[in-house]
Short mmCIF file of C-alpha atoms in Angstrom, two decimals:
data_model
loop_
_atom_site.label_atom_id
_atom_site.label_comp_id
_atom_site.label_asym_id
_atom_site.label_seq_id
_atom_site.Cartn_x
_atom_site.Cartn_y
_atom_site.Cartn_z
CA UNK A 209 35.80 5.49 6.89
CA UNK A 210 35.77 8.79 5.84
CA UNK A 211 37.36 11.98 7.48
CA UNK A 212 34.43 13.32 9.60
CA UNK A 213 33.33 10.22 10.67
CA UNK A 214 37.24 9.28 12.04
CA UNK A 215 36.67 12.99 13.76
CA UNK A 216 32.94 11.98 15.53
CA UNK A 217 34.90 8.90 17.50
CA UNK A 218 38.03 11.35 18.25
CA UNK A 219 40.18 9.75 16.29
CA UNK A 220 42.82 11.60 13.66
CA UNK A 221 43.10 10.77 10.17
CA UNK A 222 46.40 9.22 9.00
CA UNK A 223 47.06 11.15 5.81
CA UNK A 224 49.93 10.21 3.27
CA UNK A 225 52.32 13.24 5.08
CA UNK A 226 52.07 12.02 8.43
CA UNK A 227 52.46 8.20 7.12
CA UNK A 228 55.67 9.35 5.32
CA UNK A 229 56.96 11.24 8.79
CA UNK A 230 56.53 7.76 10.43
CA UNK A 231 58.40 5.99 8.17
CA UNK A 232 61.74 8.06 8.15
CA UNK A 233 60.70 8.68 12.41
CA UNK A 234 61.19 4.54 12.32
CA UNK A 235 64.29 4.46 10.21
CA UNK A 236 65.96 7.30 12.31
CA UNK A 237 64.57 5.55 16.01
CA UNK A 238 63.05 9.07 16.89
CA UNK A 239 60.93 11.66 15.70
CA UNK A 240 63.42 14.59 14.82
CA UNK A 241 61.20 17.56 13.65
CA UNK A 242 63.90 19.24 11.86
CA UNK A 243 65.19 16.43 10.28
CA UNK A 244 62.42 14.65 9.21
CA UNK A 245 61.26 18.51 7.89
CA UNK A 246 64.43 18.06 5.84
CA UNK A 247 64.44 15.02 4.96
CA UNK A 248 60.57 15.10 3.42
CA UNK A 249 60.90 19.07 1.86
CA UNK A 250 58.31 20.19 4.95
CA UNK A 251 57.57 23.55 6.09
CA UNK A 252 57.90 23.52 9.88
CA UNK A 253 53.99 24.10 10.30
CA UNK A 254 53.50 20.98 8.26
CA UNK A 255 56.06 18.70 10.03
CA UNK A 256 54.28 20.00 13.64
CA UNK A 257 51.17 19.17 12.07
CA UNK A 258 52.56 15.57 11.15
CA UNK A 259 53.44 15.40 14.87
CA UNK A 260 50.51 16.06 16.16
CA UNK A 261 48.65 13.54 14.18
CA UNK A 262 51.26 10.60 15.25
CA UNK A 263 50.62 11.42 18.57
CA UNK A 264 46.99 11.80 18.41
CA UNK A 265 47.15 8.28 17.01
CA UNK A 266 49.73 7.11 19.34
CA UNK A 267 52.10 6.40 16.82
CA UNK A 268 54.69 8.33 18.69
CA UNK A 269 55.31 8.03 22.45
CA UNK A 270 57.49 9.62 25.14
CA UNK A 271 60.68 7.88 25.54
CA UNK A 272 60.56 6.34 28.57
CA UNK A 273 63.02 7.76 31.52
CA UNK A 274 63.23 10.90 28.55
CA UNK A 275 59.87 12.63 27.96
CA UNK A 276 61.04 15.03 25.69
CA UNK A 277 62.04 12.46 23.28
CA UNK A 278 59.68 10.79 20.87
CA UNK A 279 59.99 7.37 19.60
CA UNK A 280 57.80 5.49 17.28
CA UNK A 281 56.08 2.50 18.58
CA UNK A 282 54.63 -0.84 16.37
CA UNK A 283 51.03 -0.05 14.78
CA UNK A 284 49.24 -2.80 16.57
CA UNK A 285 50.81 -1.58 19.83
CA UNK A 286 49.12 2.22 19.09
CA UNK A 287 45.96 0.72 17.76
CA UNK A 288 45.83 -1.20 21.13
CA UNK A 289 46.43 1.64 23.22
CA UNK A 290 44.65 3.80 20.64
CA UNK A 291 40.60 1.50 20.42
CA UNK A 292 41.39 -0.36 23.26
CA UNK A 293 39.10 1.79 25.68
CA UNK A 294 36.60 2.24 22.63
CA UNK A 295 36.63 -1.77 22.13
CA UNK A 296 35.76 -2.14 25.97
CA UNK A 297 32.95 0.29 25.75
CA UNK A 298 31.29 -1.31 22.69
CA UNK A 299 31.20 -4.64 23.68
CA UNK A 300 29.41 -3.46 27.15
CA UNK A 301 26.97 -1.23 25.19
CA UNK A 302 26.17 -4.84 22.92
CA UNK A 303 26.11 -6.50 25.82
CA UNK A 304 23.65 -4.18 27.37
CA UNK A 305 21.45 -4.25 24.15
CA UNK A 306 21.27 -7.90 24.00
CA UNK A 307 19.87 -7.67 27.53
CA UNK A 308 17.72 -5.31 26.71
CA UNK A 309 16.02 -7.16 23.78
CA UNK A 310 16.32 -10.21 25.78
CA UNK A 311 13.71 -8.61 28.44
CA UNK A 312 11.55 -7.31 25.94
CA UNK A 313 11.31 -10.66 23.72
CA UNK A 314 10.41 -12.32 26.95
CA UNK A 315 7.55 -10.60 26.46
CA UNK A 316 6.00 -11.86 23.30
CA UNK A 317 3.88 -14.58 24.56
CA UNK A 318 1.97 -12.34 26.62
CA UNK A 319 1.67 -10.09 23.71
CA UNK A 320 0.04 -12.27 21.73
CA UNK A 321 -2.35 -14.17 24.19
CA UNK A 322 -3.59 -10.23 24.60
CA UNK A 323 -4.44 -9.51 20.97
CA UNK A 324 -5.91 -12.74 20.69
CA UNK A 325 -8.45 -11.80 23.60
CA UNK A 326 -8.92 -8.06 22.92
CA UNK A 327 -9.62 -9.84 19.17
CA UNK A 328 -12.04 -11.90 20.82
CA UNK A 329 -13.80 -9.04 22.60
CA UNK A 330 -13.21 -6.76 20.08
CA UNK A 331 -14.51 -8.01 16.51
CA UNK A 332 -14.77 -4.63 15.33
CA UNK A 333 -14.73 -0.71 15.63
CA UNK A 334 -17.40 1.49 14.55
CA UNK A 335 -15.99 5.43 13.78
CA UNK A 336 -18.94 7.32 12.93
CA UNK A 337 -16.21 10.50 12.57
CA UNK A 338 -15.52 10.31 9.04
CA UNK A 339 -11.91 12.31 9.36
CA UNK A 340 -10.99 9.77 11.87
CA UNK A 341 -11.78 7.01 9.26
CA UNK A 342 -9.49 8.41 6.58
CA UNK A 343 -7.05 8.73 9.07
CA UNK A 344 -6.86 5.55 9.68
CA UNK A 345 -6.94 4.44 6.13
CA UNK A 346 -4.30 6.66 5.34
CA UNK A 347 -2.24 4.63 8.00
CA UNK A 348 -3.10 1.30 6.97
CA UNK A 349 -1.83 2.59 3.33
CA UNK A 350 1.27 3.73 4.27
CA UNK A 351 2.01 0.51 6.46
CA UNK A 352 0.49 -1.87 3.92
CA UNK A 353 2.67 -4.51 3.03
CA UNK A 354 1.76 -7.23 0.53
CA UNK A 355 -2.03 -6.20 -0.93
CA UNK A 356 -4.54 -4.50 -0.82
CA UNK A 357 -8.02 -5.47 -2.06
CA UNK A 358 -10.98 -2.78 -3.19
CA UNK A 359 -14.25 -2.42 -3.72
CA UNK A 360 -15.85 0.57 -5.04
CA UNK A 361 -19.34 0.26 -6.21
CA UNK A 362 -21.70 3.35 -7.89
CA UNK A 363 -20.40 3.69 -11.18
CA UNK A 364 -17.54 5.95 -12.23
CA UNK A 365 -15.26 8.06 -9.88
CA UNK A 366 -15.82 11.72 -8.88
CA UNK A 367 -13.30 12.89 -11.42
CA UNK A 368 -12.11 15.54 -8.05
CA UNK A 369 -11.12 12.54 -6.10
CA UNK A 370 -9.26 10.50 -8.78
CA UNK A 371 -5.74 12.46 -8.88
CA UNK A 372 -5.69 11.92 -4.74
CA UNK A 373 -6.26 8.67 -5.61
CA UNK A 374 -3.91 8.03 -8.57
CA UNK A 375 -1.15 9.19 -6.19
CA UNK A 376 -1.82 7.11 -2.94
CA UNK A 377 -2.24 4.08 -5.81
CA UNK A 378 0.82 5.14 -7.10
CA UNK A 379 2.57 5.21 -3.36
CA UNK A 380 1.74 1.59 -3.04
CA UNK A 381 2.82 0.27 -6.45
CA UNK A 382 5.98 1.60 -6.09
CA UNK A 383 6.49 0.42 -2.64
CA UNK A 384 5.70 -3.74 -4.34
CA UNK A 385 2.02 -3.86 -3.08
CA UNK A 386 -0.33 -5.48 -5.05
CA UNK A 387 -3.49 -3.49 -5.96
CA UNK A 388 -6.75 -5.36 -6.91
CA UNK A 389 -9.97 -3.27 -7.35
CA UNK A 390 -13.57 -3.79 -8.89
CA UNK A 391 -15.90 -1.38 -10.30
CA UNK A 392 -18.90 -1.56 -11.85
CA UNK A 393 -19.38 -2.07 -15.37
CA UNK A 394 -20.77 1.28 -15.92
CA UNK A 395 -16.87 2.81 -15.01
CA UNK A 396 -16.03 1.83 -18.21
CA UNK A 397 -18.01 4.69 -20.16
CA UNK A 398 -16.67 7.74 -17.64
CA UNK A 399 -13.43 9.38 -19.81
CA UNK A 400 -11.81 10.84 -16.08
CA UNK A 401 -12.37 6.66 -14.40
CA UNK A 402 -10.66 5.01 -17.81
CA UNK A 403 -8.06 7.70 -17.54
CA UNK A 404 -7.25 6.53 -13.97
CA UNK A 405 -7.52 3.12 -14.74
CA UNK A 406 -5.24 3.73 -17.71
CA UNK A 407 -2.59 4.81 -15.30
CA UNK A 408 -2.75 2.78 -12.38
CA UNK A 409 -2.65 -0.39 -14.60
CA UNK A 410 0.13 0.65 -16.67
CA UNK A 411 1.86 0.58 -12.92
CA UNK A 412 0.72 -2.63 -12.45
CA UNK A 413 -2.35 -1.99 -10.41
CA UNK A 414 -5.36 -4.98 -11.46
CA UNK A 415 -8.57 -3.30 -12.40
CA UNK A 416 -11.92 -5.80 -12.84
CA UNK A 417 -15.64 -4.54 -13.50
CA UNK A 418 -18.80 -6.57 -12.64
CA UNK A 419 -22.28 -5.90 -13.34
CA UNK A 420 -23.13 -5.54 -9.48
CA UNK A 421 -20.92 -5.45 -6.56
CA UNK A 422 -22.06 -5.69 -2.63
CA UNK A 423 -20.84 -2.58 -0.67
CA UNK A 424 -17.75 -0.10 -0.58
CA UNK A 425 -14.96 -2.42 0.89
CA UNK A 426 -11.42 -1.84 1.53
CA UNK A 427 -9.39 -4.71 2.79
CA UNK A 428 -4.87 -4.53 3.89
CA UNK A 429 -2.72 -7.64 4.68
CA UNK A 430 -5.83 -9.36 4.62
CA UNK A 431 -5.46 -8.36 8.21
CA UNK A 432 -8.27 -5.31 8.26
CA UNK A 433 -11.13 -4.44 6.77
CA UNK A 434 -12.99 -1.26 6.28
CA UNK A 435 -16.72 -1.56 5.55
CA UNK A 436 -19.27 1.78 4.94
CA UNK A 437 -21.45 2.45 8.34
CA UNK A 438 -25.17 3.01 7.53
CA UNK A 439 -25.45 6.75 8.43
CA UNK A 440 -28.09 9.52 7.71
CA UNK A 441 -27.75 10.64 4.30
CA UNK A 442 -26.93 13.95 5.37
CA UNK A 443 -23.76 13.20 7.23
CA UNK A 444 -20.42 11.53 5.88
CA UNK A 445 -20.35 8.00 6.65
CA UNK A 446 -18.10 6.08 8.70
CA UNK A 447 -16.97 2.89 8.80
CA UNK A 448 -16.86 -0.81 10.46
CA UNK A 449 -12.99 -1.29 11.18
CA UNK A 450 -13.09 -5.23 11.10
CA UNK A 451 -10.19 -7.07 12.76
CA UNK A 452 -11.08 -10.51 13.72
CA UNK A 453 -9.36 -12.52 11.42
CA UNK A 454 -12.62 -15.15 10.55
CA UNK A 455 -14.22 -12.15 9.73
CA UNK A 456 -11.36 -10.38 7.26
CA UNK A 457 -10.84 -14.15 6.48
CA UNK A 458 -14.53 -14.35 4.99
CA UNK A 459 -14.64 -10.84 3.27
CA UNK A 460 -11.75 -11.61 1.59
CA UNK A 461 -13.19 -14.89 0.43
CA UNK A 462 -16.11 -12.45 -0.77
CA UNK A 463 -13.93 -10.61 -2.90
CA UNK A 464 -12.03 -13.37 -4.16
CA UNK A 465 -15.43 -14.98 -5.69
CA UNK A 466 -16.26 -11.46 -7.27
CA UNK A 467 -12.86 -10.86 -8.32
CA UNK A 468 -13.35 -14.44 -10.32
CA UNK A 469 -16.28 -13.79 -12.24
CA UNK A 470 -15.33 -10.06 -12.96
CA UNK A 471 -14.19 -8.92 -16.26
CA UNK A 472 -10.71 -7.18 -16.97
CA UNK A 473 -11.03 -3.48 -17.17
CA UNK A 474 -8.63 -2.84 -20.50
CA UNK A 475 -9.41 0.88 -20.71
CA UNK A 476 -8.25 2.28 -24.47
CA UNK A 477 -7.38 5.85 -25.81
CA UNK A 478 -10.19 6.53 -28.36
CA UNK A 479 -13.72 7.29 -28.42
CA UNK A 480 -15.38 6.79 -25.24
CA UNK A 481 -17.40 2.83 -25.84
CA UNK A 482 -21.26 3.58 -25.78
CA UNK A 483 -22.75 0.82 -23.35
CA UNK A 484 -21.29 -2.33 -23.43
CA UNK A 485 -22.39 -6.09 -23.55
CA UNK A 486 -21.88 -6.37 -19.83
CA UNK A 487 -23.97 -3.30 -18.98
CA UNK A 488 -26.61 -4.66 -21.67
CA UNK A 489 -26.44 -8.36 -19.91
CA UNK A 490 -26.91 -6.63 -16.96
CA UNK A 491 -29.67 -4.62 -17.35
CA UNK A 492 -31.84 -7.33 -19.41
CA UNK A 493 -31.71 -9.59 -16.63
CA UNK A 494 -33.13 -7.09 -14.05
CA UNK A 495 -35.32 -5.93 -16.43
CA UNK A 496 -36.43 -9.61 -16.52
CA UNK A 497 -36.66 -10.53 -12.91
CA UNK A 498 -39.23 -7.07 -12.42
CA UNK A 499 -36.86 -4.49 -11.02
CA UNK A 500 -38.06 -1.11 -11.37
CA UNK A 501 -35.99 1.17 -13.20
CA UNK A 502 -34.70 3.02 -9.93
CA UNK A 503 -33.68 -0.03 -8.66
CA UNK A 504 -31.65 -0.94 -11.82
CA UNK A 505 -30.08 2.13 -11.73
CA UNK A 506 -28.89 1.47 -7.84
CA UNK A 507 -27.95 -1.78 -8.50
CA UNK A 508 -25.96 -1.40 -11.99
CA UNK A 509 -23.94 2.09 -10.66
CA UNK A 510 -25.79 4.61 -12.96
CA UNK A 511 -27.93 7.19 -12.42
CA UNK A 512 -31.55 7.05 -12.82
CA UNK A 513 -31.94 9.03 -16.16
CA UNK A 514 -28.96 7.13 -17.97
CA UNK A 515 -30.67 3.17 -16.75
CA UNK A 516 -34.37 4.95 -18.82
CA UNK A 517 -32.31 5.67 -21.60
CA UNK A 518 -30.80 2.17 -21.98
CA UNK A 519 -33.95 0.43 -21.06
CA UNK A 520 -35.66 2.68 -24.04
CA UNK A 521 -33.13 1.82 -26.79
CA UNK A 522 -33.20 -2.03 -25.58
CA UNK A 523 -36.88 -2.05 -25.55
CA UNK A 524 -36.93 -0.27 -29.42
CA UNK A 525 -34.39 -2.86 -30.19
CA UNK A 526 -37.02 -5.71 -29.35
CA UNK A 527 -39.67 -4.26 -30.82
CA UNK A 528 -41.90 -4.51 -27.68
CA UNK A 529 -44.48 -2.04 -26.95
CA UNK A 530 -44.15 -1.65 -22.93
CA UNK A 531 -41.16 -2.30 -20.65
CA UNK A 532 -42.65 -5.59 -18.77
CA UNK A 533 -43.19 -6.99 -22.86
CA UNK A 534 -39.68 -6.65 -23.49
CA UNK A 535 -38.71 -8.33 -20.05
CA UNK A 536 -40.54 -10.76 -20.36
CA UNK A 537 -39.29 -11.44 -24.11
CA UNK A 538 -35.77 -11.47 -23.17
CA UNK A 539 -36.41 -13.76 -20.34
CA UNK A 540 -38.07 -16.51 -22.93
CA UNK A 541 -35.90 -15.83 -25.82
CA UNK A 542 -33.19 -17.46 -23.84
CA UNK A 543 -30.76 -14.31 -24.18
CA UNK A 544 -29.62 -14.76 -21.13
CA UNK A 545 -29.33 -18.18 -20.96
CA UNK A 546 -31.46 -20.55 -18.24
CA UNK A 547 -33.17 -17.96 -16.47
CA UNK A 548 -36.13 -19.16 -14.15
CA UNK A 549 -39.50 -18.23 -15.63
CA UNK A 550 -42.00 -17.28 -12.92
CA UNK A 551 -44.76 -17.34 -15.45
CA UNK A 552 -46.36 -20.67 -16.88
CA UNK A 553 -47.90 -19.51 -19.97
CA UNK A 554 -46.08 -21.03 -23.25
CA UNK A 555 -47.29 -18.46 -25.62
CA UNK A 556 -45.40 -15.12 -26.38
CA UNK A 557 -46.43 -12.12 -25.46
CA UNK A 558 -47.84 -9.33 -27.72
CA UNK A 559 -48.91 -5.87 -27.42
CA UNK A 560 -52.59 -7.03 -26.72
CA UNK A 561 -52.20 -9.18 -23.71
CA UNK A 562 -53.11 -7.71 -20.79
CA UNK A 563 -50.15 -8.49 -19.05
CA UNK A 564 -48.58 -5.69 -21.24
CA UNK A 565 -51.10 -3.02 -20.55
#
């Protein structure tokens, strides 16, 4: 125990001096100032100062019937009348903790049967104030103890939000959290996304893509779930704070069956990749099932401008004059494997049927 911490319980510190003024105190039967001053080559303030710490630790007591006198007593005999009164008071303050948590504990079972039927009233909270929902995420973060499970859908990151988010991601890594999340396949063309994903990883974050995702998702513990409310689009969202554990139970089913058909997101340091077989999968099969190219774009992360782009250089590549010629194509070439045919017609199409016009 160091110095100050022998000072906070009022207790002196037996230095080597004072230890050496005991010894020749308990071969001469007293504690002769003068002599022991001699004796040990003290100055006079030094052998008072020895004194005063053999006292302190009552090491040296008044002889009885002589007061004046000091003697030195047995060290278990001074640490008994030295702790004795500190012993007595720490084993009533333990006491009187134990009873304490004993009262408290009592009151676990009635704990419990409360959450579970405020978790049966309460399946969920919907915070339409969107500060109030970052709040709360925020919280769950920092509390977060064994995973944490994402979904972020749309594409790449707003490069403004990524370096907030490298360092929360960062926070929980460090802390032993696992961090799994899933993009879309279109992250993996954005330079600021792979550059996050880059560093995260290398941290030991797990980073998948899939073609398409359902909705923005953030699950902790598998204990809570956040989930985007459907607000007006000029207003931040807020969110469905999910609880009940079927429910968190089921959404993290959900993301488990994503999570299993996703691909790894490996993100390398050289040229951005132009669009890859995933996006190209992707798009083909809307493209075959009819979706207009708005709704590709919603549905693959990208915006409306990049999906025509795609759809033009896939179409050139199959040499098909119209869009629905090189859907329908694709969807009898068997590119993308057993894909239901709604039409019945066994001949290919060509820029003069009428279904291309």
């Amino acid at each position: 125990m160091a110095g100050s911490e022998y000072s906070a319980l009022g207790f002196a510190e037996l230095d080597d001096l004072s230890a050496s003024a005991y010894g020749q105190a308990v071969r001469l039967g007293r504690f002769d100032r003068a002599t022991i001053a001699e004796l040990l080559g003290l100055t006079t303030p030094d052998a008072e100062r020895a004194e005063q710490v053999l006292r302190h630790l009552r090491l040296l007591q008044p002889m009885p019937g002589d007061p004046a006198v000091l003697v030195p007593v047995g060290p278990d005999v001074a640490a008994a009348d030295l702790v004795g009164a500190a012993e007595r008071q720490a084993r009533e303050l333990q006491q009187a903790v134990t009873e304490v948590r004993t009262k408290l504990l009592s009151l676990t079972p009635l704990y419990f049967e409360g959450r579970r039927e405020r978790n049966r009233v309460e399946a969920f909270d919907l915070i339409r104030d969107a500060a109030l929902v970052q709040s709360m995420i925020d919280e769950r973060r920092q509390h977060c103890r064994d995973e944490v499970l994402i979904i972020q859908p749309g594409g790449p990151r707003p490069s403004e939000v990524l370096p907030a988010a490298r360092e929360s991601a960062q926070e929980l890594l460090d802390r032993g959290v696992r961090m799994r999340t899933l993009y879309q396949h279109t992250a993996r063309s954005d330079l600021p996304t792979r550059a996050y994903v880059r560093d995260v990883t290398a941290a030991g974050a797990e980073v998948r893509t899939a073609d398409e995702l359902i909705d923005r998702l953030f699950i902790y513990d598998r204990e809570i779930a956040f989930l985007p409310e459907r607000s007006s689009p000029d207003q931040p969202p807020g969110a469905a704070v999910v609880r009940e554990p079927t429910l968190v139970s089921f959404l993290c089913q959900v993301f488990d069956y994503l999570w299993d058909g996703a691909t790894p997101f490996e993100p390398e340091t050289g040229k951005a990749p132009t669009t890859g077989d995933d996006v190209r999968h992707a798009i083909l099969r809307l493209m075959a099932k009819g979706y207009k190219d708005e709704m590709v774009a919603r549905r693959l992360g990208m915006s409306v401008r990049t999906c025509r782009r795609h759809i033009a250089e896939i179409t050139e590549e199959l040499e098909a004059t119209s869009r629905f010629q090189a859907g329908y194509n694709v969807a009898r070439s068997g590119i993308l494997g057993d894909f239901p045919i709604a039409l019945d017609t066994g001949r290919p199409v060509t820029p003069a049927d009428p279904a291309c016009r």
